[in-house]
């Protein structure tokens, strides 16, 4: 009997850790999207206020690199979120048996 409760406790511990990973993955994804939206708003507001340097090739290149980094961070976050979600579902299934 104690062996089964130890297994259940271990599964519940793993589920709690995976829940934290899932939450962190979602926060990473949301932070990258919000950061990219802020960059877009900043670039548009500077451009509309007459800052000539915003429309240069170098500034556009830097903006593109920042967009790629934000997309990478969002991708990593969504991957972590999905993996943790699937592992939680598998462990929950084991816990119900």
mmCIF file of C-alpha atoms in Angstrom, residues 6-84:
data_model
loop_
_atom_site.group_PDB
_atom_site.id
_atom_site.type_symbol
_atom_site.label_atom_id
_atom_site.label_comp_id
_atom_site.label_asym_id
_atom_site.label_seq_id
_atom_site.Cartn_x
_atom_site.Cartn_y
_atom_site.Cartn_z
ATOM 1 C CA UNK A 6 4.806 6.672 -3.083
ATOM 2 C CA UNK A 7 4.216 6.197 -6.804
ATOM 3 C CA UNK A 8 1.209 8.501 -6.704
ATOM 4 C CA UNK A 9 3.150 11.105 -4.764
ATOM 5 C CA UNK A 10 5.989 10.886 -7.279
ATOM 6 C CA UNK A 11 3.570 11.257 -10.202
ATOM 7 C CA UNK A 12 1.906 14.228 -8.545
ATOM 8 C CA UNK A 13 5.341 15.806 -7.977
ATOM 9 C CA UNK A 14 6.203 15.340 -11.671
ATOM 10 C CA UNK A 15 2.855 16.812 -12.702
ATOM 11 C CA UNK A 16 3.501 19.871 -10.517
ATOM 12 C CA UNK A 17 6.956 20.360 -12.088
ATOM 13 C CA UNK A 18 5.528 19.959 -15.587
ATOM 14 C CA UNK A 19 2.777 22.434 -14.776
ATOM 15 C CA UNK A 20 5.465 24.976 -13.937
ATOM 16 C CA UNK A 21 7.239 24.215 -17.236
ATOM 17 C CA UNK A 22 3.956 24.603 -19.098
ATOM 18 C CA UNK A 23 3.306 27.969 -17.477
ATOM 19 C CA UNK A 24 6.850 29.164 -18.214
ATOM 20 C CA UNK A 25 6.533 28.119 -21.848
ATOM 21 C CA UNK A 26 3.286 30.028 -22.233
ATOM 22 C CA UNK A 27 4.780 33.105 -20.571
ATOM 23 C CA UNK A 28 7.779 32.955 -22.924
ATOM 24 C CA UNK A 29 5.494 32.819 -25.914
ATOM 25 C CA UNK A 30 3.319 35.687 -24.698
ATOM 26 C CA UNK A 31 6.338 37.825 -23.756
ATOM 27 C CA UNK A 32 7.860 37.393 -27.219
ATOM 28 C CA UNK A 33 4.612 38.372 -28.938
ATOM 29 C CA UNK A 34 4.114 41.406 -26.697
ATOM 30 C CA UNK A 35 7.747 42.458 -27.165
ATOM 31 C CA UNK A 36 7.400 42.250 -30.925
ATOM 32 C CA UNK A 37 4.168 44.287 -30.809
ATOM 33 C CA UNK A 38 5.959 46.957 -28.764
ATOM 34 C CA UNK A 39 8.759 47.045 -31.348
ATOM 35 C CA UNK A 40 6.243 47.533 -34.150
ATOM 36 C CA UNK A 41 4.473 50.350 -32.311
ATOM 37 C CA UNK A 42 7.794 52.016 -31.474
ATOM 38 C CA UNK A 43 9.000 51.847 -35.071
ATOM 39 C CA UNK A 44 5.715 53.180 -36.447
ATOM 40 C CA UNK A 45 5.538 56.021 -33.930
ATOM 41 C CA UNK A 46 9.131 57.069 -34.588
ATOM 42 C CA UNK A 47 8.541 56.924 -38.322
ATOM 43 C CA UNK A 48 5.353 58.989 -38.111
ATOM 44 C CA UNK A 49 7.068 61.589 -35.897
ATOM 45 C CA UNK A 50 9.662 62.218 -38.581
ATOM 46 C CA UNK A 51 12.718 60.300 -37.384
ATOM 47 C CA UNK A 52 14.542 59.742 -40.679
ATOM 48 C CA UNK A 53 16.955 57.147 -39.299
ATOM 49 C CA UNK A 54 14.103 54.693 -38.657
ATOM 50 C CA UNK A 55 13.603 54.065 -42.378
ATOM 51 C CA UNK A 56 17.256 53.328 -43.169
ATOM 52 C CA UNK A 57 18.496 49.947 -44.290
ATOM 53 C CA UNK A 58 20.452 49.378 -41.082
ATOM 54 C CA UNK A 59 17.443 50.117 -38.874
ATOM 55 C CA UNK A 60 15.250 47.829 -40.973
ATOM 56 C CA UNK A 61 17.892 45.074 -40.744
ATOM 57 C CA UNK A 62 18.053 45.408 -36.967
ATOM 58 C CA UNK A 63 14.247 45.318 -36.799
ATOM 59 C CA UNK A 64 14.222 42.154 -38.918
ATOM 60 C CA UNK A 65 16.800 40.459 -36.667
ATOM 61 C CA UNK A 66 14.768 41.403 -33.585
ATOM 62 C CA UNK A 67 11.674 39.916 -35.242
ATOM 63 C CA UNK A 68 13.546 36.667 -35.907
ATOM 64 C CA UNK A 69 14.733 36.486 -32.294
ATOM 65 C CA UNK A 70 11.195 37.137 -31.013
ATOM 66 C CA UNK A 71 9.838 34.426 -33.311
ATOM 67 C CA UNK A 72 12.487 31.992 -32.046
ATOM 68 C CA UNK A 73 11.669 32.716 -28.421
ATOM 69 C CA UNK A 74 7.942 32.315 -29.116
ATOM 70 C CA UNK A 75 8.622 29.021 -30.902
ATOM 71 C CA UNK A 76 10.705 27.644 -28.049
ATOM 72 C CA UNK A 77 8.047 28.699 -25.550
ATOM 73 C CA UNK A 78 5.237 27.078 -27.505
ATOM 74 C CA UNK A 79 7.293 23.893 -27.929
ATOM 75 C CA UNK A 80 7.933 23.695 -24.170
ATOM 76 C CA UNK A 81 4.269 24.393 -23.450
ATOM 77 C CA UNK A 82 3.090 21.648 -25.807
ATOM 78 C CA UNK A 83 5.554 19.047 -24.536
ATOM 79 C CA UNK A 84 4.703 19.730 -20.908
#
